[in-house]
Short mmCIF file of C-alpha atoms in Angstrom, two decimals:
data_model
loop_
_atom_site.label_atom_id
_atom_site.label_comp_id
_atom_site.label_asym_id
_atom_site.label_seq_id
_atom_site.Cartn_x
_atom_site.Cartn_y
_atom_site.Cartn_z
CA UNK H 1 24.20 -27.46 -38.35
CA UNK H 2 22.07 -25.87 -41.04
CA UNK H 3 23.64 -24.87 -44.31
CA UNK H 4 25.30 -21.49 -44.03
CA UNK H 5 28.39 -19.41 -44.74
CA UNK H 6 30.48 -18.07 -41.91
CA UNK H 7 31.77 -14.51 -41.76
CA UNK H 8 35.24 -15.73 -42.66
CA UNK H 9 35.58 -18.42 -45.29
CA UNK H 10 38.24 -20.95 -46.03
CA UNK H 11 40.43 -20.91 -49.12
CA UNK H 12 39.80 -23.92 -51.29
CA UNK H 13 43.25 -25.42 -50.92
CA UNK H 14 43.37 -24.81 -47.19
CA UNK H 15 39.94 -26.32 -46.63
CA UNK H 16 40.74 -29.92 -47.50
CA UNK H 17 40.49 -32.15 -44.48
CA UNK H 18 41.50 -35.48 -45.91
CA UNK H 19 44.63 -35.53 -43.76
CA UNK H 20 44.76 -38.06 -44.19
CA UNK H 21 38.38 -56.43 -19.95
CA UNK H 22 36.35 -55.99 -16.87
CA UNK H 23 33.43 -53.56 -17.00
CA UNK H 24 33.10 -50.78 -14.45
CA UNK H 25 30.20 -51.43 -12.12
CA UNK H 26 27.64 -48.80 -11.20
CA UNK H 27 29.27 -48.25 -7.84
CA UNK H 28 32.86 -49.03 -8.72
CA UNK H 29 35.87 -46.76 -8.79
CA UNK H 30 37.32 -45.95 -12.22
CA UNK H 31 38.71 -48.93 -14.08
CA UNK H 32 42.26 -49.67 -13.05
CA UNK H 33 44.61 -47.91 -15.42
CA UNK H 34 46.88 -50.29 -17.29
CA UNK H 35 48.07 -51.13 -20.77
CA UNK H 36 44.72 -52.81 -21.39
CA UNK H 37 41.65 -50.81 -22.35
CA UNK H 38 38.13 -51.45 -21.11
CA UNK H 39 35.71 -52.33 -23.94
CA UNK H 40 33.02 -51.20 -24.30
CA UNK H 41 34.52 -48.21 -22.59
CA UNK H 42 33.64 -44.83 -24.04
CA UNK H 43 30.46 -43.25 -22.66
CA UNK H 44 29.09 -46.65 -21.62
CA UNK H 45 30.48 -49.90 -20.23
CA UNK H 46 28.88 -53.34 -20.34
CA UNK H 47 27.79 -52.85 -16.73
CA UNK H 48 25.94 -49.73 -17.85
CA UNK H 49 24.16 -51.66 -20.59
CA UNK H 50 23.25 -54.43 -18.16
CA UNK H 51 21.75 -51.85 -15.80
CA UNK H 52 19.75 -50.18 -18.57
CA UNK H 53 18.41 -53.49 -19.85
CA UNK H 54 17.36 -54.69 -16.40
CA UNK H 55 15.73 -51.41 -15.41
CA UNK H 56 13.84 -51.00 -18.69
CA UNK H 57 12.63 -54.61 -18.57
CA UNK H 58 11.37 -54.01 -15.03
CA UNK H 59 9.61 -50.82 -16.15
CA UNK H 60 11.48 -48.79 -13.56
CA UNK H 61 10.81 -45.04 -13.28
CA UNK H 62 13.38 -42.84 -14.98
CA UNK H 63 14.81 -45.62 -17.13
CA UNK H 64 11.35 -46.32 -18.54
CA UNK H 65 10.86 -42.63 -19.31
CA UNK H 66 14.31 -42.35 -20.84
CA UNK H 67 13.76 -45.39 -23.05
CA UNK H 68 10.45 -43.96 -24.23
CA UNK H 69 12.31 -40.84 -25.38
CA UNK H 70 14.71 -43.04 -27.31
CA UNK H 71 12.05 -45.13 -29.04
CA UNK H 72 10.04 -42.02 -29.88
CA UNK H 73 12.88 -40.51 -31.90
CA UNK H 74 12.61 -41.27 -35.64
CA UNK H 75 16.33 -41.97 -35.91
CA UNK H 76 15.94 -44.92 -33.55
CA UNK H 77 14.03 -46.94 -36.16
CA UNK H 78 15.68 -50.12 -37.42
CA UNK H 79 14.54 -49.16 -40.93
CA UNK H 80 16.91 -46.15 -41.05
CA UNK H 81 19.20 -46.27 -44.08
CA UNK H 82 22.52 -44.47 -44.31
CA UNK H 83 23.33 -41.80 -46.88
CA UNK H 84 27.14 -41.90 -46.88
CA UNK H 85 29.20 -39.17 -48.52
CA UNK H 86 32.78 -39.11 -49.75
CA UNK H 87 33.29 -35.53 -48.54
CA UNK H 88 31.44 -33.83 -45.70
CA UNK H 89 31.35 -30.03 -45.78
CA UNK H 90 30.61 -27.73 -42.88
CA UNK H 91 30.49 -23.94 -43.05
CA UNK H 92 30.96 -23.41 -46.79
CA UNK H 93 29.16 -23.81 -50.11
CA UNK H 94 27.68 -27.30 -50.33
CA UNK H 95 27.31 -27.65 -46.56
CA UNK H 96 26.02 -31.19 -46.01
CA UNK H 97 27.13 -32.00 -42.46
CA UNK H 98 23.57 -32.62 -41.24
CA UNK H 99 23.48 -35.79 -43.36
CA UNK H 100 26.41 -37.15 -41.37
CA UNK H 101 24.98 -35.95 -38.06
CA UNK H 102 21.63 -37.69 -38.53
CA UNK H 103 23.26 -40.95 -39.65
CA UNK H 104 25.53 -40.96 -36.60
CA UNK H 105 22.52 -40.33 -34.35
CA UNK H 106 20.72 -43.24 -36.02
CA UNK H 107 23.72 -45.55 -35.56
CA UNK H 108 24.13 -44.66 -31.89
CA UNK H 109 20.42 -44.86 -31.09
CA UNK H 110 19.94 -48.19 -32.84
CA UNK H 111 23.00 -49.53 -31.05
CA UNK H 112 21.47 -48.48 -27.73
CA UNK H 113 18.17 -50.14 -28.55
CA UNK H 114 19.98 -53.36 -29.37
CA UNK H 115 21.90 -53.29 -26.09
CA UNK H 116 18.74 -52.65 -24.08
CA UNK H 117 16.42 -55.12 -25.81
CA UNK H 118 18.63 -57.61 -27.65
CA UNK H 119 16.72 -56.95 -30.88
CA UNK H 120 19.25 -57.65 -33.63
CA UNK H 121 17.27 -55.66 -36.20
CA UNK H 122 18.59 -52.55 -34.45
CA UNK H 123 22.11 -53.96 -34.29
CA UNK H 124 21.99 -54.68 -38.02
CA UNK H 125 20.83 -51.13 -38.70
CA UNK H 126 23.65 -49.60 -36.63
CA UNK H 127 26.24 -51.91 -38.21
CA UNK H 128 25.09 -51.09 -41.73
CA UNK H 129 25.25 -47.34 -41.12
CA UNK H 130 28.78 -47.55 -39.73
CA UNK H 131 29.95 -49.83 -42.54
CA UNK H 132 28.45 -47.57 -45.20
CA UNK H 133 30.32 -44.52 -43.95
CA UNK H 134 33.65 -46.25 -43.42
CA UNK H 135 33.43 -47.48 -47.01
CA UNK H 136 32.93 -44.03 -48.50
CA UNK H 137 34.03 -41.10 -46.32
CA UNK H 138 37.51 -39.77 -47.11
CA UNK H 139 37.50 -36.07 -46.21
CA UNK H 140 36.03 -33.23 -44.16
CA UNK H 141 35.99 -29.82 -45.83
CA UNK H 142 34.66 -26.30 -45.33
CA UNK H 143 35.78 -23.18 -43.52
CA UNK H 144 37.18 -23.26 -39.98
CA UNK H 145 34.01 -25.12 -38.98
CA UNK H 146 35.52 -28.26 -40.50
CA UNK H 147 37.36 -28.62 -37.19
CA UNK H 148 34.00 -28.54 -35.40
CA UNK H 149 32.75 -31.32 -37.66
CA UNK H 150 35.85 -33.39 -36.95
CA UNK H 151 35.55 -33.00 -33.19
CA UNK H 152 31.83 -33.40 -32.61
CA UNK H 153 31.17 -36.10 -35.15
CA UNK H 154 34.46 -37.82 -34.44
CA UNK H 155 33.64 -38.48 -30.79
CA UNK H 156 30.04 -39.39 -31.64
CA UNK H 157 31.04 -41.82 -34.40
CA UNK H 158 33.58 -43.46 -32.10
CA UNK H 159 30.93 -43.99 -29.44
CA UNK H 160 28.55 -45.69 -31.87
CA UNK H 161 31.35 -47.94 -33.13
CA UNK H 162 32.48 -48.81 -29.60
CA UNK H 163 29.01 -50.15 -28.80
CA UNK H 164 29.04 -52.27 -31.96
CA UNK H 165 32.54 -53.66 -31.39
CA UNK H 166 32.49 -57.42 -31.97
CA UNK H 167 29.08 -57.56 -33.62
CA UNK H 168 28.89 -59.88 -36.60
CA UNK H 169 29.58 -58.17 -39.91
CA UNK H 170 30.80 -54.88 -38.43
CA UNK H 171 34.11 -54.00 -40.06
CA UNK H 172 35.84 -52.43 -37.07
CA UNK H 173 39.26 -52.44 -38.73
CA UNK H 174 38.02 -50.38 -41.67
CA UNK H 175 36.12 -48.05 -39.33
CA UNK H 176 39.25 -47.44 -37.26
CA UNK H 177 41.14 -46.66 -40.46
CA UNK H 178 38.58 -43.98 -41.32
CA UNK H 179 38.75 -42.47 -37.83
CA UNK H 180 42.54 -42.36 -37.95
CA UNK H 181 42.67 -40.89 -41.46
CA UNK H 182 39.77 -38.42 -41.42
CA UNK H 183 38.83 -37.36 -37.89
CA UNK H 184 41.82 -37.72 -35.58
CA UNK H 185 44.38 -35.75 -37.65
CA UNK H 186 42.16 -32.67 -37.82
CA UNK H 187 41.40 -32.60 -34.10
CA UNK H 188 45.01 -33.27 -33.13
CA UNK H 189 46.24 -30.59 -35.53
CA UNK H 190 43.73 -28.09 -34.18
CA UNK H 191 44.93 -28.56 -30.61
CA UNK H 192 48.56 -28.16 -31.70
CA UNK H 193 48.20 -25.27 -34.15
CA UNK H 194 44.74 -23.71 -33.68
CA UNK H 195 44.34 -23.24 -37.41
CA UNK H 196 47.18 -20.73 -37.51
CA UNK H 197 45.59 -18.41 -34.95
CA UNK H 198 46.72 -17.40 -31.48
CA UNK H 199 46.17 -20.25 -29.06
CA UNK H 200 43.59 -18.12 -27.24
CA UNK H 201 41.69 -17.15 -30.42
CA UNK H 202 39.25 -20.06 -30.37
CA UNK H 203 36.84 -20.45 -27.48
CA UNK H 204 36.92 -23.36 -25.05
CA UNK H 205 34.26 -25.38 -26.88
CA UNK H 206 36.50 -25.65 -29.96
CA UNK H 207 39.29 -27.19 -27.91
CA UNK H 208 36.96 -29.42 -25.90
CA UNK H 209 35.31 -30.99 -28.93
CA UNK H 210 38.78 -31.67 -30.32
CA UNK H 211 39.88 -33.26 -27.03
CA UNK H 212 36.74 -35.42 -27.07
CA UNK H 213 37.59 -36.66 -30.56
CA UNK H 214 41.24 -37.43 -29.78
CA UNK H 215 40.31 -39.22 -26.55
CA UNK H 216 37.55 -41.32 -28.11
CA UNK H 217 39.68 -42.32 -31.10
CA UNK H 218 42.48 -43.31 -28.75
CA UNK H 219 40.19 -45.57 -26.74
CA UNK H 220 38.46 -47.03 -29.80
CA UNK H 221 41.83 -47.83 -31.39
CA UNK H 222 43.58 -48.99 -28.18
CA UNK H 223 46.13 -46.22 -28.64
CA UNK H 224 47.55 -45.08 -25.31
CA UNK H 225 49.54 -42.22 -26.85
CA UNK H 226 46.36 -40.61 -28.18
CA UNK H 227 44.61 -40.98 -24.84
CA UNK H 228 47.60 -39.36 -23.14
CA UNK H 229 47.53 -36.58 -25.74
CA UNK H 230 43.93 -35.76 -24.88
CA UNK H 231 44.32 -36.03 -21.11
CA UNK H 232 47.49 -33.93 -21.06
CA UNK H 233 45.81 -31.22 -23.12
CA UNK H 234 42.78 -31.22 -20.83
CA UNK H 235 45.05 -30.67 -17.82
CA UNK H 236 47.67 -28.32 -19.19
CA UNK H 237 47.06 -27.45 -22.85
CA UNK H 238 47.85 -24.01 -24.20
CA UNK H 239 44.41 -23.16 -25.60
CA UNK H 240 41.15 -21.99 -24.09
CA UNK H 241 39.85 -25.53 -23.60
CA UNK H 242 42.42 -26.70 -21.11
CA UNK H 243 40.59 -26.85 -17.82
CA UNK H 244 42.25 -23.90 -16.04
CA UNK H 245 41.68 -21.69 -19.07
CA UNK H 246 38.11 -22.89 -19.63
CA UNK H 247 37.36 -22.23 -15.93
CA UNK H 248 39.92 -19.55 -14.98
CA UNK H 249 38.36 -18.09 -11.82
CA UNK H 250 37.14 -19.88 -8.68
CA UNK H 251 34.84 -17.69 -6.61
CA UNK H 252 34.15 -17.94 -2.87
CA UNK H 253 31.70 -20.75 -2.23
CA UNK H 254 33.18 -22.97 -4.93
CA UNK H 255 31.65 -21.62 -8.14
CA UNK H 256 34.02 -21.75 -11.12
CA UNK H 257 33.55 -19.04 -13.73
CA UNK H 258 33.46 -20.57 -17.22
CA UNK H 259 34.79 -18.29 -19.95
CA UNK H 260 31.99 -19.22 -22.35
CA UNK H 261 29.35 -17.90 -19.91
CA UNK H 262 30.64 -14.44 -20.74
CA UNK H 263 30.14 -15.13 -24.45
CA UNK H 264 26.65 -16.65 -24.75
CA UNK H 265 24.81 -19.53 -23.17
CA UNK H 266 24.53 -21.78 -26.23
CA UNK H 267 28.30 -22.16 -26.31
CA UNK H 268 28.59 -22.24 -22.53
CA UNK H 269 26.20 -25.20 -22.41
CA UNK H 270 27.97 -26.86 -25.32
CA UNK H 271 31.13 -26.69 -23.21
CA UNK H 272 29.26 -28.12 -20.22
CA UNK H 273 28.15 -31.09 -22.31
CA UNK H 274 31.62 -31.66 -23.74
CA UNK H 275 33.19 -31.55 -20.27
CA UNK H 276 30.80 -34.26 -19.12
CA UNK H 277 31.49 -36.36 -22.21
CA UNK H 278 35.27 -36.13 -21.85
CA UNK H 279 35.19 -36.88 -18.13
CA UNK H 280 32.91 -39.92 -18.49
CA UNK H 281 34.96 -41.46 -21.31
CA UNK H 282 38.15 -40.95 -19.28
CA UNK H 283 36.53 -42.32 -16.09
CA UNK H 284 35.63 -45.56 -17.86
CA UNK H 285 39.33 -45.99 -18.63
CA UNK H 286 40.47 -45.32 -15.07
CA UNK H 287 41.23 -41.60 -15.39
CA UNK H 288 39.37 -39.26 -13.02
CA UNK H 289 39.11 -35.92 -14.80
CA UNK H 290 35.84 -35.23 -12.98
CA UNK H 291 37.84 -34.81 -9.78
CA UNK H 292 40.95 -33.23 -11.28
CA UNK H 293 42.18 -30.01 -9.62
CA UNK H 294 39.80 -30.24 -6.68
CA UNK H 295 36.81 -31.06 -8.92
CA UNK H 296 37.26 -27.95 -11.06
CA UNK H 297 34.75 -29.31 -13.61
CA UNK H 298 32.06 -29.52 -10.92
CA UNK H 299 32.68 -25.90 -9.92
CA UNK H 300 32.40 -24.77 -13.54
CA UNK H 301 29.24 -26.66 -14.43
CA UNK H 302 27.57 -25.56 -11.19
CA UNK H 303 28.32 -21.95 -12.17
CA UNK H 304 26.83 -22.39 -15.66
CA UNK H 305 23.81 -24.22 -14.26
CA UNK H 306 23.15 -21.55 -11.64
CA UNK H 307 23.22 -18.73 -14.22
CA UNK H 308 21.01 -20.62 -16.67
CA UNK H 309 18.48 -21.36 -13.93
CA UNK H 310 18.01 -17.61 -13.55
CA UNK H 311 20.19 -16.92 -10.51
CA UNK H 312 22.90 -14.30 -10.21
CA UNK H 313 26.55 -15.35 -10.34
CA UNK H 314 29.77 -13.51 -9.48
CA UNK H 315 31.86 -12.45 -12.46
CA UNK H 316 35.51 -11.46 -12.72
CA UNK H 317 36.36 -9.33 -15.76
CA UNK H 318 38.78 -10.93 -18.18
CA UNK H 319 40.29 -10.01 -21.52
CA UNK H 320 40.40 -12.21 -24.57
CA UNK H 321 43.37 -12.10 -26.98
CA UNK H 322 42.28 -12.96 -30.51
CA UNK H 323 43.65 -13.00 -34.05
CA UNK H 324 46.59 -14.62 -35.84
CA UNK H 325 50.32 -13.98 -35.31
CA UNK H 326 51.73 -11.55 -37.83
CA UNK H 327 48.31 -11.02 -39.42
CA UNK H 328 45.88 -9.34 -37.03
CA UNK H 329 45.23 -9.20 -33.32
CA UNK H 330 42.84 -7.61 -30.89
CA UNK H 331 41.60 -7.75 -27.33
CA UNK H 332 38.08 -7.86 -25.96
CA UNK H 333 37.09 -7.47 -22.32
CA UNK H 334 34.12 -9.28 -20.77
CA UNK H 335 32.62 -7.79 -17.63
CA UNK H 336 29.47 -9.82 -16.97
CA UNK H 337 27.69 -13.08 -17.71
CA UNK H 338 25.87 -12.98 -21.03
CA UNK H 339 22.08 -13.24 -21.20
CA UNK H 340 22.15 -14.42 -24.81
CA UNK H 341 20.32 -17.80 -25.07
CA UNK H 342 20.09 -17.97 -21.29
CA UNK H 343 18.17 -21.05 -20.17
CA UNK H 344 18.69 -22.98 -23.41
CA UNK H 345 17.76 -26.67 -23.13
CA UNK H 346 20.37 -29.27 -24.03
CA UNK H 347 20.59 -32.98 -23.07
CA UNK H 348 23.79 -32.61 -21.05
CA UNK H 349 22.97 -32.75 -17.34
CA UNK H 350 22.16 -36.35 -16.40
CA UNK H 351 25.73 -37.63 -16.77
CA UNK H 352 27.13 -34.87 -14.58
CA UNK H 353 24.36 -35.22 -12.00
CA UNK H 354 24.67 -38.99 -11.75
CA UNK H 355 28.44 -38.88 -11.43
CA UNK H 356 28.76 -36.18 -8.83
CA UNK H 357 25.62 -36.90 -6.80
CA UNK H 358 24.85 -40.61 -7.20
CA UNK H 359 28.29 -42.04 -7.96
CA UNK H 360 30.41 -39.75 -5.77
CA UNK H 361 27.91 -38.50 -3.20
CA UNK H 362 28.81 -34.83 -3.63
CA UNK H 363 26.55 -31.80 -3.52
CA UNK H 364 25.65 -30.32 -6.91
CA UNK H 365 22.45 -28.37 -6.27
CA UNK H 366 22.32 -26.40 -9.52
CA UNK H 367 23.32 -29.30 -11.75
CA UNK H 368 20.68 -31.37 -9.93
CA UNK H 369 18.06 -28.73 -10.62
CA UNK H 370 18.99 -28.53 -14.31
CA UNK H 371 18.87 -32.31 -14.64
CA UNK H 372 15.40 -32.35 -13.09
CA UNK H 373 14.29 -29.54 -15.42
CA UNK H 374 15.38 -31.28 -18.63
CA UNK H 375 14.55 -34.88 -17.59
CA UNK H 376 13.85 -37.15 -19.41
CA UNK H 377 16.62 -36.24 -21.82
CA UNK H 378 16.12 -36.78 -25.53
CA UNK H 379 18.66 -36.57 -28.33
CA UNK H 380 19.13 -37.04 -32.06
CA UNK H 381 17.63 -33.71 -33.09
CA UNK H 382 14.93 -33.54 -30.41
CA UNK H 383 16.16 -30.03 -29.64
CA UNK H 384 16.50 -28.91 -33.24
CA UNK H 385 19.30 -29.34 -35.75
CA UNK H 386 21.51 -26.91 -33.85
CA UNK H 387 22.47 -27.80 -30.29
CA UNK H 388 20.30 -30.89 -30.53
CA UNK H 389 22.93 -32.66 -32.62
CA UNK H 390 26.01 -31.51 -30.69
CA UNK H 391 25.36 -34.18 -28.05
CA UNK H 392 24.37 -37.84 -28.29
CA UNK H 393 21.78 -37.31 -25.56
CA UNK H 394 19.38 -39.81 -23.92
CA UNK H 395 21.23 -39.43 -20.64
CA UNK H 396 18.20 -40.27 -18.46
CA UNK H 397 18.31 -43.78 -19.92
CA UNK H 398 22.06 -44.19 -20.14
CA UNK H 399 23.43 -42.42 -17.06
CA UNK H 400 20.75 -42.77 -14.36
CA UNK H 401 22.11 -44.97 -11.59
CA UNK H 402 21.19 -45.89 -8.06
CA UNK H 403 23.28 -44.08 -5.48
CA UNK H 404 26.45 -46.03 -4.74
CA UNK H 405 29.20 -43.85 -3.34
CA UNK H 406 32.78 -44.49 -4.47
CA UNK H 407 36.11 -43.27 -3.17
CA UNK H 408 37.80 -40.24 -4.64
CA UNK H 409 40.81 -42.07 -6.00
CA UNK H 410 42.51 -40.55 -9.01
CA UNK H 411 44.32 -43.19 -11.09
CA UNK H 412 46.92 -42.20 -13.66
CA UNK H 413 46.44 -43.42 -17.22
CA UNK H 414 50.15 -43.90 -17.89
CA UNK H 415 53.54 -42.49 -17.10
CA UNK H 416 53.36 -40.13 -20.06
CA UNK H 417 50.13 -38.45 -18.95
CA UNK H 418 51.30 -35.70 -16.65
CA UNK H 419 50.83 -32.11 -15.61
CA UNK H 420 54.24 -30.97 -16.80
CA UNK H 421 53.17 -28.93 -19.83
CA UNK H 422 52.91 -25.20 -19.27
CA UNK H 423 49.38 -23.84 -18.93
CA UNK H 424 48.33 -21.07 -21.27
CA UNK H 425 47.99 -17.53 -20.02
CA UNK H 426 45.88 -16.40 -22.95
CA UNK H 427 42.54 -16.97 -21.24
CA UNK H 428 42.88 -13.87 -19.07
CA UNK H 429 45.26 -11.10 -20.15
CA UNK H 430 45.70 -7.42 -19.27
CA UNK H 431 43.05 -5.26 -20.90
CA UNK H 432 44.31 -3.51 -24.02
CA UNK H 433 41.44 -2.92 -26.41
CA UNK H 434 37.88 -3.48 -25.30
CA UNK H 435 36.31 -2.40 -28.54
CA UNK H 436 35.13 -5.93 -29.27
CA UNK H 437 33.48 -6.86 -32.51
CA UNK H 438 34.10 -9.50 -35.10
CA UNK H 439 36.85 -8.28 -37.36
CA UNK H 440 38.57 -9.76 -40.42
CA UNK H 441 41.52 -11.76 -39.18
CA UNK H 442 43.36 -12.29 -42.43
CA UNK H 443 45.43 -15.39 -42.96
CA UNK H 444 45.27 -17.64 -45.95
CA UNK H 445 41.82 -17.24 -47.40
CA UNK H 446 40.75 -15.52 -44.16
CA UNK H 447 40.56 -19.05 -42.79
CA UNK H 448 39.92 -18.19 -39.15
CA UNK H 449 36.76 -18.28 -37.12
CA UNK H 450 34.76 -15.15 -36.35
CA UNK H 451 34.14 -15.57 -32.65
CA UNK H 452 33.90 -12.08 -31.14
CA UNK H 453 31.10 -11.50 -28.65
CA UNK H 454 31.01 -7.88 -29.76
CA UNK H 455 30.11 -9.15 -33.20
CA UNK H 456 27.24 -11.11 -31.70
CA UNK H 457 25.75 -7.93 -30.31
CA UNK H 458 26.27 -6.07 -33.57
CA UNK H 459 24.71 -8.81 -35.64
CA UNK H 460 21.79 -9.19 -33.26
CA UNK H 461 21.05 -5.50 -33.65
CA UNK H 462 20.60 -5.97 -37.39
CA UNK H 463 18.46 -9.07 -36.98
CA UNK H 464 20.87 -11.32 -38.86
CA UNK H 465 22.12 -13.57 -36.09
CA UNK H 466 21.72 -17.27 -36.73
CA UNK H 467 22.47 -20.13 -34.39
CA UNK H 468 23.54 -23.20 -36.35
CA UNK H 469 25.00 -26.46 -35.14
CA UNK H 470 25.20 -25.13 -31.63
CA UNK H 471 27.69 -22.49 -32.81
CA UNK H 472 27.06 -18.85 -33.55
CA UNK H 473 27.04 -17.96 -37.23
CA UNK H 474 27.61 -14.25 -37.65
CA UNK H 475 26.47 -12.46 -40.75
CA UNK H 476 26.85 -8.73 -41.31
CA UNK H 477 24.96 -6.84 -43.96
CA UNK H 478 27.22 -4.74 -46.11
CA UNK H 479 30.39 -6.22 -44.67
CA UNK H 480 33.30 -6.83 -46.99
CA UNK H 481 33.49 -10.42 -45.81
CA UNK H 482 29.76 -11.13 -46.12
CA UNK H 483 28.36 -13.13 -49.00
#
């Protein structure tokens, strides 16, 4: 999330983004789906907060270690002051998205500390940060990365606000208005139109962060239609992030090949974290996406975990269709798992481990090993300003639970959430042109992402590859589109 320029930049006019209950117990099945929403009910329920508070007070093992990681992070201090902006820019001149990212981390972390300890100084700090931003923020701007900002920071902001719901002085109504005017429209538009590109042009992580935003805004705002929009896209959307496109191949033994593993491991692990985030938020509203399609998510995250632990994995070649209709198109074939950023550390494993192993009693040996390797999970920039701010983190504190096996029921969120939409075929197409590379894609202001894995290799060879915000920023010396 460091200031940078992408290979392809947005035109100024096109860049504007101002488009404008009962808690679930630790061993309970998902909340019964109904017209009523569970609150708090995004990544954490009240039962989760009660568990954290009791375990930390008792000085119990992993919870104690997880809380120490939280208190040791500078953005957990009750003295943190917000620096709100009217316009947040990502991926273009004036890039300032890190300011937003750190303030959201501070709001979420202070909210957690309040829930665990009851110290209202932390609640006041979280409230004041949220109020400051909802008073001032009106737009997200930048190149195509503005959609990344909307998705990642949209779901994170919603989670901080959900914890603070009902706290004295927190203006929830104004905060909802900001989420509905600034964040939701961009993520919803991206899923529907993919920024004017082919539906398969953007990798799965772009879709998943947009789904996370739409889902979290729907829950925060008690909007069933938005929740259905997110869940339906997850199951049967046309882009790379719908679950059967994100994990297109199931190998013997139950490993699910994730498309991003063929790209690089930073993005593959970003997708792993987003899958866990989406599934947990849905679960707390009575929707079991963890178990959808014979636990396809489990098969995919086991595959990514196994590769990043240093083991071999099977790989089926697949071809990516990229570009924009009527402007430019190309194909790129992937034949093996990428070693780029293999073994990267991100705070993404505890939620998946505790759901599949401790909540559901299933085997997840590679996810279990990754969780043990990263534990205790930090957050809020502990892993740098790149991937360290793509996830809220602190999962050892928030997700660790005693084993309490639940049934594999799969409730339906509402009649309108269904599997009827056609699934995309763009994730794996007949090979046509395996030349790869990041090429200019045209469009208004060349406002499309440069996402080719071939370009990653080319840029790496010149020593000008940068990883920023958990996403690959490609720069090419001497290229017409470089600046």
